PDB file of C-alpha atoms in Angstrom:
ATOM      1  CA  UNK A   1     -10.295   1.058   1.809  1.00  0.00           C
ATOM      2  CA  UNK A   2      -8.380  -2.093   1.979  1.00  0.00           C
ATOM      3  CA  UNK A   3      -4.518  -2.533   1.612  1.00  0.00           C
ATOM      4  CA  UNK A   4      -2.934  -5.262  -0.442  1.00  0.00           C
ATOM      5  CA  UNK A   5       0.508  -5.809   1.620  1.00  0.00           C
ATOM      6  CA  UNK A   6       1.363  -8.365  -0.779  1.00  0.00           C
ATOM      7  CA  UNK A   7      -0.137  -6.305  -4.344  1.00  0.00           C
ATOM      8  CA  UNK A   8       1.771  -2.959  -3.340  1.00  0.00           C
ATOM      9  CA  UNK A   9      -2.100  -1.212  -3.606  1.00  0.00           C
ATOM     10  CA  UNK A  10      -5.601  -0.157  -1.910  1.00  0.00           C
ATOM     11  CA  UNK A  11      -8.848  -1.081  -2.942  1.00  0.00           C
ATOM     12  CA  UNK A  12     -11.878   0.681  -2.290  1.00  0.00           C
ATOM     13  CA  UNK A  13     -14.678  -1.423  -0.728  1.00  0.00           C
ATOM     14  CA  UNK A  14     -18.408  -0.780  -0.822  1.00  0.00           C
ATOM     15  CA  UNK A  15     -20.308  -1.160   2.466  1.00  0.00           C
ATOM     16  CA  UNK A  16     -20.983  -4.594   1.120  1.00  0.00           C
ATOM     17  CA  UNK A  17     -17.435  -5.413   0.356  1.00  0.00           C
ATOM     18  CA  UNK A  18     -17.581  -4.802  -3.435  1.00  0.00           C
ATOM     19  CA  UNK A  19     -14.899  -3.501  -5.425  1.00  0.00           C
ATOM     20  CA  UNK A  20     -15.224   0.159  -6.543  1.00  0.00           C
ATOM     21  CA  UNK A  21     -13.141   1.358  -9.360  1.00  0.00           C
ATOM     22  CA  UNK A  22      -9.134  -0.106 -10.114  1.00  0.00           C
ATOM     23  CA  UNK A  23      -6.710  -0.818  -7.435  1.00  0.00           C
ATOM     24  CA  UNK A  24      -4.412   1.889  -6.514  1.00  0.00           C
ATOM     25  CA  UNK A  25      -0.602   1.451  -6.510  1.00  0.00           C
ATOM     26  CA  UNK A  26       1.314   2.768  -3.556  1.00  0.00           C
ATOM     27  CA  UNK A  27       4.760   1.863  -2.014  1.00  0.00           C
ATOM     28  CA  UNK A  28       5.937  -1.944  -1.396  1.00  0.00           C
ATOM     29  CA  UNK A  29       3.902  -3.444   2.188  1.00  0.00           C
ATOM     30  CA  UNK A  30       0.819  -1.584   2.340  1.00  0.00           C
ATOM     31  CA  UNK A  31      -0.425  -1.925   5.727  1.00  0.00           C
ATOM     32  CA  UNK A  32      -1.518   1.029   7.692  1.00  0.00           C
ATOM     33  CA  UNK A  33      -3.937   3.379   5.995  1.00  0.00           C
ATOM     34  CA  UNK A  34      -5.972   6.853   7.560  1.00  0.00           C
ATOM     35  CA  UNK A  35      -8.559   8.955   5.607  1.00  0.00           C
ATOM     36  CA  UNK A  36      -8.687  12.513   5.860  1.00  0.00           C
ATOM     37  CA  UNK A  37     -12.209  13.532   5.187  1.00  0.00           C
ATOM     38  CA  UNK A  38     -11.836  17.206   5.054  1.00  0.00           C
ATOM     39  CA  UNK A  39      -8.785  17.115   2.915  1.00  0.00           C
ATOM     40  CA  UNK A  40      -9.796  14.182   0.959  1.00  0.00           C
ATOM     41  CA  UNK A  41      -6.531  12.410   1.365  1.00  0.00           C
ATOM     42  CA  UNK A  42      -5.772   8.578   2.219  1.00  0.00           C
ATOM     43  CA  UNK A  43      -2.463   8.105   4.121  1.00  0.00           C
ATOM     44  CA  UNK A  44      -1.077   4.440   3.254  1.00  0.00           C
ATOM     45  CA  UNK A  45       1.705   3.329   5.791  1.00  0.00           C
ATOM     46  CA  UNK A  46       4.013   1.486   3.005  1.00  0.00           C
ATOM     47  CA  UNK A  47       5.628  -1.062   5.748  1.00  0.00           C
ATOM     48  CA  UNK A  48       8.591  -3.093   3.628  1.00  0.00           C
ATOM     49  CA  UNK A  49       9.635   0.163   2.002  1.00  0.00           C
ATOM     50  CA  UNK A  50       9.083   2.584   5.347  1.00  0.00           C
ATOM     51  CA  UNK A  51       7.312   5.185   3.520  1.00  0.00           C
ATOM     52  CA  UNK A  52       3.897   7.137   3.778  1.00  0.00           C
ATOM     53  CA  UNK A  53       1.998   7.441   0.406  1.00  0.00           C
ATOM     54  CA  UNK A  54      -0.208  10.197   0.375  1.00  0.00           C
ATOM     55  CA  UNK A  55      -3.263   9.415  -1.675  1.00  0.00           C
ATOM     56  CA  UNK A  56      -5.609  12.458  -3.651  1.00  0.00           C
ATOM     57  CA  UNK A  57      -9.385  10.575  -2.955  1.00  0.00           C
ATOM     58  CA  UNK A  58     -10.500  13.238  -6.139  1.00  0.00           C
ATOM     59  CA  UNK A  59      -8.459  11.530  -8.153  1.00  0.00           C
ATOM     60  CA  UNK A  60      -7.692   8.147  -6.970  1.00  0.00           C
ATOM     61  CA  UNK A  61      -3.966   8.302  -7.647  1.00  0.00           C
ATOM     62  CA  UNK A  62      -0.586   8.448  -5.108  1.00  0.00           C
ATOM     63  CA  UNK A  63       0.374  12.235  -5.310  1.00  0.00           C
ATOM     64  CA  UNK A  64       3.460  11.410  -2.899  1.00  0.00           C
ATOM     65  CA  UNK A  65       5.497   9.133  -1.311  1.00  0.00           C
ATOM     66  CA  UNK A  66       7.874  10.173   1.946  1.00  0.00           C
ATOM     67  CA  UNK A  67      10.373   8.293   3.216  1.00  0.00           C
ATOM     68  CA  UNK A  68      11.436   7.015   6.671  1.00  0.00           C
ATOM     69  CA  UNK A  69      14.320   5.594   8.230  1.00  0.00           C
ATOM     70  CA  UNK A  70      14.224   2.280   8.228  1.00  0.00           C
ATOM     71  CA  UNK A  71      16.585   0.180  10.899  1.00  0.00           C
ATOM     72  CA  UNK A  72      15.910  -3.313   9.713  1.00  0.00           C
ATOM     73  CA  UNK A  73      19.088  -4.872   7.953  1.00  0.00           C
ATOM     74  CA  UNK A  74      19.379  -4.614   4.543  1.00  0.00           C
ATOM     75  CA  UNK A  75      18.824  -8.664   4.057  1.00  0.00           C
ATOM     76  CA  UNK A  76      15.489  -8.852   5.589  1.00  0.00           C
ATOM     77  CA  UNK A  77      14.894  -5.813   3.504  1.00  0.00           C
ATOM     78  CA  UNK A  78      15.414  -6.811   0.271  1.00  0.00           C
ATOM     79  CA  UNK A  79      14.235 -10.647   0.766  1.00  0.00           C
ATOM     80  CA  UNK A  80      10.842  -9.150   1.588  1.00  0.00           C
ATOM     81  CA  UNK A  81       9.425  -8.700  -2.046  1.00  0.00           C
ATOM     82  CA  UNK A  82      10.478 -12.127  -2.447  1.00  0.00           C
ATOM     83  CA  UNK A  83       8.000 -13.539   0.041  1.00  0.00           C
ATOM     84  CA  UNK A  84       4.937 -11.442  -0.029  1.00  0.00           C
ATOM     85  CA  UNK A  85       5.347 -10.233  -3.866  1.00  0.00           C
ATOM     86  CA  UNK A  86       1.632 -11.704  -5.049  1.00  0.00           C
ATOM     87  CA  UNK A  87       2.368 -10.722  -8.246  1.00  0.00           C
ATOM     88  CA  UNK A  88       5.418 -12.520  -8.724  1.00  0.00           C
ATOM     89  CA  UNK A  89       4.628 -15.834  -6.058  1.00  0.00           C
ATOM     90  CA  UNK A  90       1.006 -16.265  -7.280  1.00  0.00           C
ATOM     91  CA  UNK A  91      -0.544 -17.388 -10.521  1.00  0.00           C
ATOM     92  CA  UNK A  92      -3.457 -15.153  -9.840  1.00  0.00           C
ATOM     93  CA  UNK A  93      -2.195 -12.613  -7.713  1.00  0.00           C
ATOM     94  CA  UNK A  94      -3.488 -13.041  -5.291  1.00  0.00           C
ATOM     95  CA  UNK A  95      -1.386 -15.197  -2.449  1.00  0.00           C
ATOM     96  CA  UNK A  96       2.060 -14.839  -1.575  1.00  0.00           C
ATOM     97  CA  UNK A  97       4.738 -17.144  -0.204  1.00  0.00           C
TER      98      UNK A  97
END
């Protein structure tokens, strides 16, 4: 699995870094992620919005989204989607600011 800080998603990657299936959305910042193989969960660390997605592997989809406290000022906060939004900063989607 790969996370897209600037997409708001994780990929899945083939051992020869192929895509396998659609992205899947989680919270704003992707950047941290864990499997759990025996409970078949992915744990995405959602760093702009300080929140941990919880990820069903079965089904490919977000089945929750926790959040934490997060000290940063509101400013820096809410300029973030402004600079690494790749949807919104990119024609293709792919590169932020």
């Amino acid at each position: 699995f790969v996370a897209g800080l600037g997409s708001n998603n994780v990929i899945e990657i083939d051992g020869n870094g192929a895509r396998i299936g659609t992205p899947i959305a989680v919270g704003q910042g992707p950047a941290g992620l864990v499997v759990d193989g025996t409970r078949q969960r992915l744990y995405v660390w959602n760093h702009f919005e300080a929140s941990l997605s919880t990820v069903d592997l079965a089904t490919r989809a977000e089945t929750s989204r926790l959040a934490a406290f997060d000290p940063l000022p509101a400013a820096i906060r809410a300029g973030r989607p402004l600079l690494y939004d790749t949807h919104r900063t990119s024609g293709t989607g792919h590169v932020s600011c």
